[in-house]
């Protein structure tokens, strides 16, 4: 259900006697706001938000709005990557990883004045775990069959018990904004620093300061400083850039490297490169047994030597230098080095060597004849890489890979398809040979990738929905992923997932290419911005930002 | 006679809309990636959620069943739900149609005014240099793709309606200029001029009434040109109208949304054509 604020008819319900008092309060509030004078922050959402219901959120636009409006029990500090208390001042996860107990701050209210109590947490969890919800946020908590139990210990204390252990349980609450069990405004009553004040479909979402926000700064001033945030819905990145240059926008998240360099050449003070992000670009070969491709090609794609040779023959430094103008790093494996805790530091990016790749292919029975690589049966090595059209970086990477593989006698055809057609091929009819896509990681915890690594999962892209693991190494990954998910011990989980990373790098079902840098542009009018690699990059500390008024 | 003409148009509009809707639905259904959703690739979703997502479009697999259900719903004011925007199609169209109508109306008004002024000047003065200049200017706009004109309007910060006007202008101007030139060359106009009738009197009493039915027919056609131009203009200028919605719906294979937009655009186009035809018929009847 989409809650869409239109006309606020709250005034009609206020008794006449209260009008005078309310007016006085309003003057006080306006006076305070005026004194703070944080200004209006303006930036773009690249798609229309599909919903304002924080529990149903799936798209980037809605995630941004949820971040700015939702009050969460715990918040992962986007700069330190550490979990910090928010609406809950303390929490405890049971040893078996099934239960979490929160102690809530007292005296807090939603934006409409409804008090925030433990029963609101219980209500939110029940809504979130409704089997009919089918949202990524809720599904992240589902580790096994059974129902979730909530026990309200007092008005400020609650215990939530899950049927099976949930890995990284406390961190998952970073994505769960609390909803009011009693507010007539439903999901539009929020606990975050801002609240949705107006929504013009296809055009803008206007967020205003939440007057009941609970946080204050070190000087005791109420947060947030900003008066409002205007989010313009603008899918076109050229237009976004143009408007930023004109001073109509204050920041751009996930800036393209091309725009970054253009802007850097004229106004270096506006651009920020926070280093490698969590996002990766990778390619993989179709190993689905029922895929409608020739059997000899399936044999290539299932050959470890073939996959590793491809990985070795790709010059990742060139991809980074030429395609991303140096604003990307050669990828190592499933986890970006930016993920401080979970990255396996024993791993290193694959070194480029077309000679070594060719030697490896020769040991697998391939031979080079007149510049063309042929397999044992004499079939020339020709295959196509599909990727999504309109993404110039992927298209350019595919062309460079085509050139790298030509050096070892392979003929690669690059096919670009629009997203629905691409998804149909890679996830439904498996009519493709190799694919190149990116993986956007929202959470640091590898449990989020469970549906990628389990051989039975839908998103086990190279060979999904296996009834039983088809290879020993996939069976081992299944075992390790389940073991880490069942454990509440972070050290043991890390050990298990390190081994998963090593197996993935060794077996190369995904050939990791690069990790893009987190690039952004921020107007000099914005004060106290410090862009980070994690979403939402530039406005993670929105409550403490201010915008200087234009002269 | 006029009543019969209006009835004939109404029946034609209804039949075209029904057929157009079915054709549009069939084309979307046959398009690659029809029932694929980007959300399927979200690794956080459980297997059950992915299955539910896939099944959510199962009822659209049989296009005839879907279309019959749609017509039944449409008769009760229910236009279905948009997959890509998770909102009722009726609400989406209600919210966005005013902007597109305003944009198209302003664009048409501007293009018609300029085209008429240029056509009249050209046909009246018959100066070859002026005619050549008009041809070059309108020909240039005819050669520039609509998307480029839309981008230029963003770059120069001018209203999107101006881009629509520049897209429609060359298509209308040439026809109108020829129609007016032809009308001016008729013997009775030459006679009227020879008898010393004032130019304005010749224009408003003899030339325009003579060419009016055809001028109106071209104006009717230009409505569909303007509606078509609204798609790139709105998509590139970030204007939240039906054109932008159509672009998003096509990219997302959003069958209910795309079908309703097709029907809406067909309806507006046919109404414009039929309106022009009926008015033209009335003018001709008056002349007789």
mmCIF file with all atom_site columns, N, CA and C in Angstrom, chain A residues 2 4 6 48 50 58 134-136 139 199 201-203 234 236 239 242 246 418-421 423-424 427-428 448 451-452 458-459 461, chain B residues 32-33 35-46 48-50 52 54 84-87 91 95-96 154-155 157 236 238 240 251 253:
data_model
loop_
_atom_site.group_PDB
_atom_site.id
_atom_site.type_symbol
_atom_site.label_atom_id
_atom_site.label_alt_id
_atom_site.label_comp_id
_atom_site.label_asym_id
_atom_site.label_entity_id
_atom_site.label_seq_id
_atom_site.pdbx_PDB_ins_code
_atom_site.Cartn_x
_atom_site.Cartn_y
_atom_site.Cartn_z
_atom_site.occupancy
_atom_site.B_iso_or_equiv
_atom_site.pdbx_formal_charge
_atom_site.auth_seq_id
_atom_site.auth_comp_id
_atom_site.auth_asym_id
_atom_site.auth_atom_id
_atom_site.pdbx_PDB_model_num
ATOM 1   N N  . UNK A 1 2   ? 0.578  2.152   -0.895  1.00 0.00 ? 2   UNK A N  1
ATOM 2   C CA . UNK A 1 2   ? 1.431  3.319   -1.028  1.00 0.00 ? 2   UNK A CA 1
ATOM 3   C C  . UNK A 1 2   ? 0.777  4.486   -0.316  1.00 0.00 ? 2   UNK A C  1
ATOM 4   N N  . UNK A 1 4   ? 0.555  8.234   0.189   1.00 0.00 ? 4   UNK A N  1
ATOM 5   C CA . UNK A 1 4   ? 0.998  9.382   -0.575  1.00 0.00 ? 4   UNK A CA 1
ATOM 6   C C  . UNK A 1 4   ? 0.383  10.643  -0.001  1.00 0.00 ? 4   UNK A C  1
ATOM 7   N N  . UNK A 1 6   ? -1.085 13.988  0.367   1.00 0.00 ? 6   UNK A N  1
ATOM 8   C CA . UNK A 1 6   ? -1.672 14.947  -0.563  1.00 0.00 ? 6   UNK A CA 1
ATOM 9   C C  . UNK A 1 6   ? -1.987 16.219  0.204   1.00 0.00 ? 6   UNK A C  1
ATOM 10  N N  . UNK A 1 48  ? 11.698 6.819   -10.196 1.00 0.00 ? 48  UNK A N  1
ATOM 11  C CA . UNK A 1 48  ? 10.540 7.155   -9.360  1.00 0.00 ? 48  UNK A CA 1
ATOM 12  C C  . UNK A 1 48  ? 10.527 6.197   -8.164  1.00 0.00 ? 48  UNK A C  1
ATOM 13  N N  . UNK A 1 50  ? 9.161  3.592   -5.833  1.00 0.00 ? 50  UNK A N  1
ATOM 14  C CA . UNK A 1 50  ? 7.998  2.718   -6.041  1.00 0.00 ? 50  UNK A CA 1
ATOM 15  C C  . UNK A 1 50  ? 7.051  2.746   -4.858  1.00 0.00 ? 50  UNK A C  1
ATOM 16  N N  . UNK A 1 58  ? 12.495 -1.568  -2.325  1.00 0.00 ? 58  UNK A N  1
ATOM 17  C CA . UNK A 1 58  ? 13.399 -2.433  -3.088  1.00 0.00 ? 58  UNK A CA 1
ATOM 18  C C  . UNK A 1 58  ? 14.288 -1.619  -4.029  1.00 0.00 ? 58  UNK A C  1
ATOM 19  N N  . UNK A 1 134 ? 7.039  -10.285 0.858   1.00 0.00 ? 134 UNK A N  1
ATOM 20  C CA . UNK A 1 134 ? 8.006  -10.526 -0.226  1.00 0.00 ? 134 UNK A CA 1
ATOM 21  C C  . UNK A 1 134 ? 8.875  -9.309  -0.511  1.00 0.00 ? 134 UNK A C  1
ATOM 22  N N  . UNK A 1 135 ? 9.499  -8.780  0.535   1.00 0.00 ? 135 UNK A N  1
ATOM 23  C CA . UNK A 1 135 ? 10.405 -7.647  0.312   1.00 0.00 ? 135 UNK A CA 1
ATOM 24  C C  . UNK A 1 135 ? 11.832 -8.078  0.618   1.00 0.00 ? 135 UNK A C  1
ATOM 25  N N  . UNK A 1 136 ? 12.813 -7.461  -0.046  1.00 0.00 ? 136 UNK A N  1
ATOM 26  C CA . UNK A 1 136 ? 14.209 -7.833  0.236   1.00 0.00 ? 136 UNK A CA 1
ATOM 27  C C  . UNK A 1 136 ? 14.569 -7.622  1.701   1.00 0.00 ? 136 UNK A C  1
ATOM 28  N N  . UNK A 1 139 ? 12.998 -10.536 3.649   1.00 0.00 ? 139 UNK A N  1
ATOM 29  C CA . UNK A 1 139 ? 13.592 -11.823 3.263   1.00 0.00 ? 139 UNK A CA 1
ATOM 30  C C  . UNK A 1 139 ? 14.994 -12.001 3.849   1.00 0.00 ? 139 UNK A C  1
ATOM 31  N N  . UNK A 1 199 ? 4.760  15.113  -2.551  1.00 0.00 ? 199 UNK A N  1
ATOM 32  C CA . UNK A 1 199 ? 5.233  14.217  -3.605  1.00 0.00 ? 199 UNK A CA 1
ATOM 33  C C  . UNK A 1 199 ? 4.509  14.565  -4.896  1.00 0.00 ? 199 UNK A C  1
ATOM 34  N N  . UNK A 1 201 ? 4.305  13.164  -8.405  1.00 0.00 ? 201 UNK A N  1
ATOM 35  C CA . UNK A 1 201 ? 4.745  11.988  -9.166  1.00 0.00 ? 201 UNK A CA 1
ATOM 36  C C  . UNK A 1 201 ? 5.524  12.356  -10.422 1.00 0.00 ? 201 UNK A C  1
ATOM 37  N N  . UNK A 1 202 ? 6.654  11.691  -10.581 1.00 0.00 ? 202 UNK A N  1
ATOM 38  C CA . UNK A 1 202 ? 7.481  11.913  -11.760 1.00 0.00 ? 202 UNK A CA 1
ATOM 39  C C  . UNK A 1 202 ? 8.309  13.179  -11.681 1.00 0.00 ? 202 UNK A C  1
ATOM 40  N N  . UNK A 1 203 ? 8.102  14.009  -10.674 1.00 0.00 ? 203 UNK A N  1
ATOM 41  C CA . UNK A 1 203 ? 8.807  15.294  -10.625 1.00 0.00 ? 203 UNK A CA 1
ATOM 42  C C  . UNK A 1 203 ? 9.659  15.444  -9.364  1.00 0.00 ? 203 UNK A C  1
ATOM 43  N N  . UNK A 1 234 ? 14.966 12.438  -11.781 1.00 0.00 ? 234 UNK A N  1
ATOM 44  C CA . UNK A 1 234 ? 15.635 12.759  -13.048 1.00 0.00 ? 234 UNK A CA 1
ATOM 45  C C  . UNK A 1 234 ? 16.460 11.556  -13.516 1.00 0.00 ? 234 UNK A C  1
ATOM 46  N N  . UNK A 1 236 ? 17.852 11.064  -16.389 1.00 0.00 ? 236 UNK A N  1
ATOM 47  C CA . UNK A 1 236 ? 18.896 11.389  -17.359 1.00 0.00 ? 236 UNK A CA 1
ATOM 48  C C  . UNK A 1 236 ? 20.126 11.990  -16.667 1.00 0.00 ? 236 UNK A C  1
ATOM 49  N N  . UNK A 1 239 ? 21.407 15.438  -17.930 1.00 0.00 ? 239 UNK A N  1
ATOM 50  C CA . UNK A 1 239 ? 20.616 16.558  -17.413 1.00 0.00 ? 239 UNK A CA 1
ATOM 51  C C  . UNK A 1 239 ? 20.990 16.822  -15.951 1.00 0.00 ? 239 UNK A C  1
ATOM 52  N N  . UNK A 1 242 ? 24.201 18.694  -15.938 1.00 0.00 ? 242 UNK A N  1
ATOM 53  C CA . UNK A 1 242 ? 23.968 20.063  -16.407 1.00 0.00 ? 242 UNK A CA 1
ATOM 54  C C  . UNK A 1 242 ? 23.374 20.918  -15.294 1.00 0.00 ? 242 UNK A C  1
ATOM 55  N N  . UNK A 1 246 ? 24.835 24.182  -13.262 1.00 0.00 ? 246 UNK A N  1
ATOM 56  C CA . UNK A 1 246 ? 24.095 25.449  -13.191 1.00 0.00 ? 246 UNK A CA 1
ATOM 57  C C  . UNK A 1 246 ? 23.821 25.889  -11.753 1.00 0.00 ? 246 UNK A C  1
ATOM 58  N N  . UNK A 1 418 ? 18.570 -4.854  -24.003 1.00 0.00 ? 418 UNK A N  1
ATOM 59  C CA . UNK A 1 418 ? 17.971 -4.059  -22.935 1.00 0.00 ? 418 UNK A CA 1
ATOM 60  C C  . UNK A 1 418 ? 17.707 -4.977  -21.738 1.00 0.00 ? 418 UNK A C  1
ATOM 61  N N  . UNK A 1 419 ? 17.529 -4.381  -20.561 1.00 0.00 ? 419 UNK A N  1
ATOM 62  C CA . UNK A 1 419 ? 17.541 -5.172  -19.339 1.00 0.00 ? 419 UNK A CA 1
ATOM 63  C C  . UNK A 1 419 ? 16.522 -6.319  -19.302 1.00 0.00 ? 419 UNK A C  1
ATOM 64  N N  . UNK A 1 420 ? 15.258 -6.067  -19.662 1.00 0.00 ? 420 UNK A N  1
ATOM 65  C CA . UNK A 1 420 ? 14.309 -7.198  -19.603 1.00 0.00 ? 420 UNK A CA 1
ATOM 66  C C  . UNK A 1 420 ? 14.738 -8.369  -20.491 1.00 0.00 ? 420 UNK A C  1
ATOM 67  N N  . UNK A 1 421 ? 15.250 -8.044  -21.695 1.00 0.00 ? 421 UNK A N  1
ATOM 68  C CA . UNK A 1 421 ? 15.675 -9.127  -22.597 1.00 0.00 ? 421 UNK A CA 1
ATOM 69  C C  . UNK A 1 421 ? 16.865 -9.873  -21.999 1.00 0.00 ? 421 UNK A C  1
ATOM 70  N N  . UNK A 1 423 ? 17.641 -10.167 -18.789 1.00 0.00 ? 423 UNK A N  1
ATOM 71  C CA . UNK A 1 423 ? 17.211 -10.978 -17.637 1.00 0.00 ? 423 UNK A CA 1
ATOM 72  C C  . UNK A 1 423 ? 16.523 -12.253 -18.115 1.00 0.00 ? 423 UNK A C  1
ATOM 73  N N  . UNK A 1 424 ? 15.722 -12.108 -19.159 1.00 0.00 ? 424 UNK A N  1
ATOM 74  C CA . UNK A 1 424 ? 15.050 -13.292 -19.701 1.00 0.00 ? 424 UNK A CA 1
ATOM 75  C C  . UNK A 1 424 ? 16.090 -14.345 -20.111 1.00 0.00 ? 424 UNK A C  1
ATOM 76  N N  . UNK A 1 427 ? 18.265 -15.508 -16.756 1.00 0.00 ? 427 UNK A N  1
ATOM 77  C CA . UNK A 1 427 ? 17.570 -16.070 -15.601 1.00 0.00 ? 427 UNK A CA 1
ATOM 78  C C  . UNK A 1 427 ? 16.376 -16.943 -15.957 1.00 0.00 ? 427 UNK A C  1
ATOM 79  N N  . UNK A 1 428 ? 15.958 -16.914 -17.222 1.00 0.00 ? 428 UNK A N  1
ATOM 80  C CA . UNK A 1 428 ? 14.759 -17.696 -17.543 1.00 0.00 ? 428 UNK A CA 1
ATOM 81  C C  . UNK A 1 428 ? 14.994 -18.774 -18.603 1.00 0.00 ? 428 UNK A C  1
ATOM 82  N N  . UNK A 1 448 ? 24.027 -11.561 2.920   1.00 0.00 ? 448 UNK A N  1
ATOM 83  C CA . UNK A 1 448 ? 23.172 -10.949 1.899   1.00 0.00 ? 448 UNK A CA 1
ATOM 84  C C  . UNK A 1 448 ? 23.329 -11.675 0.562   1.00 0.00 ? 448 UNK A C  1
ATOM 85  N N  . UNK A 1 451 ? 21.785 -16.034 -1.588  1.00 0.00 ? 451 UNK A N  1
ATOM 86  C CA . UNK A 1 451 ? 21.076 -16.501 -2.777  1.00 0.00 ? 451 UNK A CA 1
ATOM 87  C C  . UNK A 1 451 ? 21.932 -16.450 -4.040  1.00 0.00 ? 451 UNK A C  1
ATOM 88  N N  . UNK A 1 452 ? 23.158 -16.034 -3.881  1.00 0.00 ? 452 UNK A N  1
ATOM 89  C CA . UNK A 1 452 ? 24.098 -16.107 -5.009  1.00 0.00 ? 452 UNK A CA 1
ATOM 90  C C  . UNK A 1 452 ? 24.932 -17.378 -4.881  1.00 0.00 ? 452 UNK A C  1
ATOM 91  N N  . UNK A 1 458 ? 18.224 -19.118 -6.843  1.00 0.00 ? 458 UNK A N  1
ATOM 92  C CA . UNK A 1 458 ? 17.807 -18.533 -8.129  1.00 0.00 ? 458 UNK A CA 1
ATOM 93  C C  . UNK A 1 458 ? 18.907 -17.649 -8.715  1.00 0.00 ? 458 UNK A C  1
ATOM 94  N N  . UNK A 1 459 ? 19.690 -17.024 -7.836  1.00 0.00 ? 459 UNK A N  1
ATOM 95  C CA . UNK A 1 459 ? 20.709 -16.089 -8.311  1.00 0.00 ? 459 UNK A CA 1
ATOM 96  C C  . UNK A 1 459 ? 22.112 -16.681 -8.346  1.00 0.00 ? 459 UNK A C  1
ATOM 97  N N  . UNK A 1 461 ? 24.103 -17.481 -10.535 1.00 0.00 ? 461 UNK A N  1
ATOM 98  C CA . UNK A 1 461 ? 23.936 -17.165 -11.959 1.00 0.00 ? 461 UNK A CA 1
ATOM 99  C C  . UNK A 1 461 ? 24.509 -18.172 -12.948 1.00 0.00 ? 461 UNK A C  1
ATOM 100 N N  . UNK B 2 32  ? 10.740 -9.501  -26.356 1.00 0.00 ? 32  UNK B N  1
ATOM 101 C CA . UNK B 2 32  ? 11.651 -10.272 -25.498 1.00 0.00 ? 32  UNK B CA 1
ATOM 102 C C  . UNK B 2 32  ? 11.732 -9.666  -24.105 1.00 0.00 ? 32  UNK B C  1
ATOM 103 N N  . UNK B 2 33  ? 11.773 -10.542 -23.120 1.00 0.00 ? 33  UNK B N  1
ATOM 104 C CA . UNK B 2 33  ? 11.890 -10.062 -21.738 1.00 0.00 ? 33  UNK B CA 1
ATOM 105 C C  . UNK B 2 33  ? 10.573 -9.581  -21.176 1.00 0.00 ? 33  UNK B C  1
ATOM 106 N N  . UNK B 2 35  ? 8.165  -10.962 -19.372 1.00 0.00 ? 35  UNK B N  1
ATOM 107 C CA . UNK B 2 35  ? 7.833  -11.208 -17.961 1.00 0.00 ? 35  UNK B CA 1
ATOM 108 C C  . UNK B 2 35  ? 9.077  -11.247 -17.062 1.00 0.00 ? 35  UNK B C  1
ATOM 109 N N  . UNK B 2 36  ? 10.152 -10.595 -17.527 1.00 0.00 ? 36  UNK B N  1
ATOM 110 C CA . UNK B 2 36  ? 11.365 -10.540 -16.704 1.00 0.00 ? 36  UNK B CA 1
ATOM 111 C C  . UNK B 2 36  ? 11.366 -9.256  -15.880 1.00 0.00 ? 36  UNK B C  1
ATOM 112 N N  . UNK B 2 37  ? 11.721 -9.386  -14.640 1.00 0.00 ? 37  UNK B N  1
ATOM 113 C CA . UNK B 2 37  ? 11.745 -8.236  -13.744 1.00 0.00 ? 37  UNK B CA 1
ATOM 114 C C  . UNK B 2 37  ? 13.145 -8.111  -13.150 1.00 0.00 ? 37  UNK B C  1
ATOM 115 N N  . UNK B 2 38  ? 13.676 -6.900  -13.179 1.00 0.00 ? 38  UNK B N  1
ATOM 116 C CA . UNK B 2 38  ? 15.020 -6.643  -12.662 1.00 0.00 ? 38  UNK B CA 1
ATOM 117 C C  . UNK B 2 38  ? 15.160 -7.108  -11.213 1.00 0.00 ? 38  UNK B C  1
ATOM 118 N N  . UNK B 2 39  ? 14.052 -7.051  -10.506 1.00 0.00 ? 39  UNK B N  1
ATOM 119 C CA . UNK B 2 39  ? 14.070 -7.406  -9.083  1.00 0.00 ? 39  UNK B CA 1
ATOM 120 C C  . UNK B 2 39  ? 14.445 -8.878  -8.869  1.00 0.00 ? 39  UNK B C  1
ATOM 121 N N  . UNK B 2 40  ? 14.221 -9.687  -9.903  1.00 0.00 ? 40  UNK B N  1
ATOM 122 C CA . UNK B 2 40  ? 14.574 -11.109 -9.823  1.00 0.00 ? 40  UNK B CA 1
ATOM 123 C C  . UNK B 2 40  ? 16.047 -11.318 -9.482  1.00 0.00 ? 40  UNK B C  1
ATOM 124 N N  . UNK B 2 41  ? 16.873 -10.339 -9.869  1.00 0.00 ? 41  UNK B N  1
ATOM 125 C CA . UNK B 2 41  ? 18.314 -10.476 -9.647  1.00 0.00 ? 41  UNK B CA 1
ATOM 126 C C  . UNK B 2 41  ? 18.752 -9.999  -8.265  1.00 0.00 ? 41  UNK B C  1
ATOM 127 N N  . UNK B 2 42  ? 17.805 -9.523  -7.456  1.00 0.00 ? 42  UNK B N  1
ATOM 128 C CA . UNK B 2 42  ? 18.155 -9.056  -6.113  1.00 0.00 ? 42  UNK B CA 1
ATOM 129 C C  . UNK B 2 42  ? 18.512 -10.264 -5.240  1.00 0.00 ? 42  UNK B C  1
ATOM 130 N N  . UNK B 2 43  ? 19.792 -10.383 -4.839  1.00 0.00 ? 43  UNK B N  1
ATOM 131 C CA . UNK B 2 43  ? 20.181 -11.589 -4.092  1.00 0.00 ? 43  UNK B CA 1
ATOM 132 C C  . UNK B 2 43  ? 19.546 -11.691 -2.715  1.00 0.00 ? 43  UNK B C  1
ATOM 133 N N  . UNK B 2 44  ? 18.973 -10.581 -2.234  1.00 0.00 ? 44  UNK B N  1
ATOM 134 C CA . UNK B 2 44  ? 18.362 -10.629 -0.898  1.00 0.00 ? 44  UNK B CA 1
ATOM 135 C C  . UNK B 2 44  ? 17.013 -11.327 -0.915  1.00 0.00 ? 44  UNK B C  1
ATOM 136 N N  . UNK B 2 45  ? 16.401 -11.436 -2.094  1.00 0.00 ? 45  UNK B N  1
ATOM 137 C CA . UNK B 2 45  ? 15.071 -12.046 -2.153  1.00 0.00 ? 45  UNK B CA 1
ATOM 138 C C  . UNK B 2 45  ? 15.152 -13.558 -1.989  1.00 0.00 ? 45  UNK B C  1
ATOM 139 N N  . UNK B 2 46  ? 14.202 -14.097 -1.227  1.00 0.00 ? 46  UNK B N  1
ATOM 140 C CA . UNK B 2 46  ? 14.172 -15.550 -1.041  1.00 0.00 ? 46  UNK B CA 1
ATOM 141 C C  . UNK B 2 46  ? 13.624 -16.209 -2.304  1.00 0.00 ? 46  UNK B C  1
ATOM 142 N N  . UNK B 2 48  ? 11.142 -18.109 -2.570  1.00 0.00 ? 48  UNK B N  1
ATOM 143 C CA . UNK B 2 48  ? 9.677  -17.992 -2.613  1.00 0.00 ? 48  UNK B CA 1
ATOM 144 C C  . UNK B 2 48  ? 9.261  -16.631 -3.165  1.00 0.00 ? 48  UNK B C  1
ATOM 145 N N  . UNK B 2 49  ? 9.996  -15.583 -2.756  1.00 0.00 ? 49  UNK B N  1
ATOM 146 C CA . UNK B 2 49  ? 9.661  -14.238 -3.247  1.00 0.00 ? 49  UNK B CA 1
ATOM 147 C C  . UNK B 2 49  ? 9.913  -14.133 -4.749  1.00 0.00 ? 49  UNK B C  1
ATOM 148 N N  . UNK B 2 50  ? 11.007 -14.738 -5.219  1.00 0.00 ? 50  UNK B N  1
ATOM 149 C CA . UNK B 2 50  ? 11.301 -14.698 -6.657  1.00 0.00 ? 50  UNK B CA 1
ATOM 150 C C  . UNK B 2 50  ? 10.202 -15.436 -7.419  1.00 0.00 ? 50  UNK B C  1
ATOM 151 N N  . UNK B 2 52  ? 7.088  -15.863 -6.443  1.00 0.00 ? 52  UNK B N  1
ATOM 152 C CA . UNK B 2 52  ? 5.875  -15.034 -6.387  1.00 0.00 ? 52  UNK B CA 1
ATOM 153 C C  . UNK B 2 52  ? 5.963  -13.915 -7.419  1.00 0.00 ? 52  UNK B C  1
ATOM 154 N N  . UNK B 2 54  ? 7.588  -13.957 -10.233 1.00 0.00 ? 54  UNK B N  1
ATOM 155 C CA . UNK B 2 54  ? 7.378  -14.519 -11.574 1.00 0.00 ? 54  UNK B CA 1
ATOM 156 C C  . UNK B 2 54  ? 5.908  -14.817 -11.821 1.00 0.00 ? 54  UNK B C  1
ATOM 157 N N  . UNK B 2 84  ? 5.754  -1.651  -13.073 1.00 0.00 ? 84  UNK B N  1
ATOM 158 C CA . UNK B 2 84  ? 7.020  -0.972  -12.805 1.00 0.00 ? 84  UNK B CA 1
ATOM 159 C C  . UNK B 2 84  ? 6.901  0.112   -11.749 1.00 0.00 ? 84  UNK B C  1
ATOM 160 N N  . UNK B 2 85  ? 5.727  0.716   -11.615 1.00 0.00 ? 85  UNK B N  1
ATOM 161 C CA . UNK B 2 85  ? 5.583  1.805   -10.650 1.00 0.00 ? 85  UNK B CA 1
ATOM 162 C C  . UNK B 2 85  ? 4.696  1.436   -9.470  1.00 0.00 ? 85  UNK B C  1
ATOM 163 N N  . UNK B 2 86  ? 4.155  0.225   -9.490  1.00 0.00 ? 86  UNK B N  1
ATOM 164 C CA . UNK B 2 86  ? 3.309  -0.291  -8.400  1.00 0.00 ? 86  UNK B CA 1
ATOM 165 C C  . UNK B 2 86  ? 2.181  0.679   -8.024  1.00 0.00 ? 86  UNK B C  1
ATOM 166 N N  . UNK B 2 87  ? 1.584  1.283   -9.015  1.00 0.00 ? 87  UNK B N  1
ATOM 167 C CA . UNK B 2 87  ? 0.474  2.208   -8.755  1.00 0.00 ? 87  UNK B CA 1
ATOM 168 C C  . UNK B 2 87  ? -0.644 1.945   -9.760  1.00 0.00 ? 87  UNK B C  1
ATOM 169 N N  . UNK B 2 91  ? -4.636 6.283   -11.846 1.00 0.00 ? 91  UNK B N  1
ATOM 170 C CA . UNK B 2 91  ? -4.047 7.378   -11.057 1.00 0.00 ? 91  UNK B CA 1
ATOM 171 C C  . UNK B 2 91  ? -2.856 7.979   -11.800 1.00 0.00 ? 91  UNK B C  1
ATOM 172 N N  . UNK B 2 95  ? -2.668 11.828  -13.080 1.00 0.00 ? 95  UNK B N  1
ATOM 173 C CA . UNK B 2 95  ? -1.656 12.747  -12.553 1.00 0.00 ? 95  UNK B CA 1
ATOM 174 C C  . UNK B 2 95  ? -0.811 13.375  -13.662 1.00 0.00 ? 95  UNK B C  1
ATOM 175 N N  . UNK B 2 96  ? -0.582 12.611  -14.714 1.00 0.00 ? 96  UNK B N  1
ATOM 176 C CA . UNK B 2 96  ? 0.396  13.071  -15.703 1.00 0.00 ? 96  UNK B CA 1
ATOM 177 C C  . UNK B 2 96  ? -0.196 13.641  -16.980 1.00 0.00 ? 96  UNK B C  1
ATOM 178 N N  . UNK B 2 154 ? 16.936 21.380  -23.175 1.00 0.00 ? 154 UNK B N  1
ATOM 179 C CA . UNK B 2 154 ? 17.462 21.239  -21.806 1.00 0.00 ? 154 UNK B CA 1
ATOM 180 C C  . UNK B 2 154 ? 18.708 22.104  -21.652 1.00 0.00 ? 154 UNK B C  1
ATOM 181 N N  . UNK B 2 155 ? 19.573 22.012  -22.664 1.00 0.00 ? 155 UNK B N  1
ATOM 182 C CA . UNK B 2 155 ? 20.845 22.731  -22.610 1.00 0.00 ? 155 UNK B CA 1
ATOM 183 C C  . UNK B 2 155 ? 20.632 24.236  -22.524 1.00 0.00 ? 155 UNK B C  1
ATOM 184 N N  . UNK B 2 157 ? 17.887 25.626  -21.580 1.00 0.00 ? 157 UNK B N  1
ATOM 185 C CA . UNK B 2 157 ? 16.912 25.932  -20.531 1.00 0.00 ? 157 UNK B CA 1
ATOM 186 C C  . UNK B 2 157 ? 15.656 26.615  -21.077 1.00 0.00 ? 157 UNK B C  1
ATOM 187 N N  . UNK B 2 236 ? 13.605 13.133  -22.006 1.00 0.00 ? 236 UNK B N  1
ATOM 188 C CA . UNK B 2 236 ? 14.922 13.770  -21.901 1.00 0.00 ? 236 UNK B CA 1
ATOM 189 C C  . UNK B 2 236 ? 14.907 15.030  -21.038 1.00 0.00 ? 236 UNK B C  1
ATOM 190 N N  . UNK B 2 238 ? 13.021 15.400  -18.505 1.00 0.00 ? 238 UNK B N  1
ATOM 191 C CA . UNK B 2 238 ? 12.613 15.049  -17.145 1.00 0.00 ? 238 UNK B CA 1
ATOM 192 C C  . UNK B 2 238 ? 11.265 15.642  -16.789 1.00 0.00 ? 238 UNK B C  1
ATOM 193 N N  . UNK B 2 240 ? 7.363  15.180  -16.097 1.00 0.00 ? 240 UNK B N  1
ATOM 194 C CA . UNK B 2 240 ? 6.568  14.041  -15.634 1.00 0.00 ? 240 UNK B CA 1
ATOM 195 C C  . UNK B 2 240 ? 5.208  13.993  -16.308 1.00 0.00 ? 240 UNK B C  1
ATOM 196 N N  . UNK B 2 251 ? 10.355 0.468   -21.553 1.00 0.00 ? 251 UNK B N  1
ATOM 197 C CA . UNK B 2 251 ? 11.608 -0.125  -21.076 1.00 0.00 ? 251 UNK B CA 1
ATOM 198 C C  . UNK B 2 251 ? 11.352 -1.250  -20.088 1.00 0.00 ? 251 UNK B C  1
ATOM 199 N N  . UNK B 2 253 ? 8.600  -3.117  -19.995 1.00 0.00 ? 253 UNK B N  1
ATOM 200 C CA . UNK B 2 253 ? 7.600  -4.063  -20.528 1.00 0.00 ? 253 UNK B CA 1
ATOM 201 C C  . UNK B 2 253 ? 6.352  -4.086  -19.624 1.00 0.00 ? 253 UNK B C  1
#
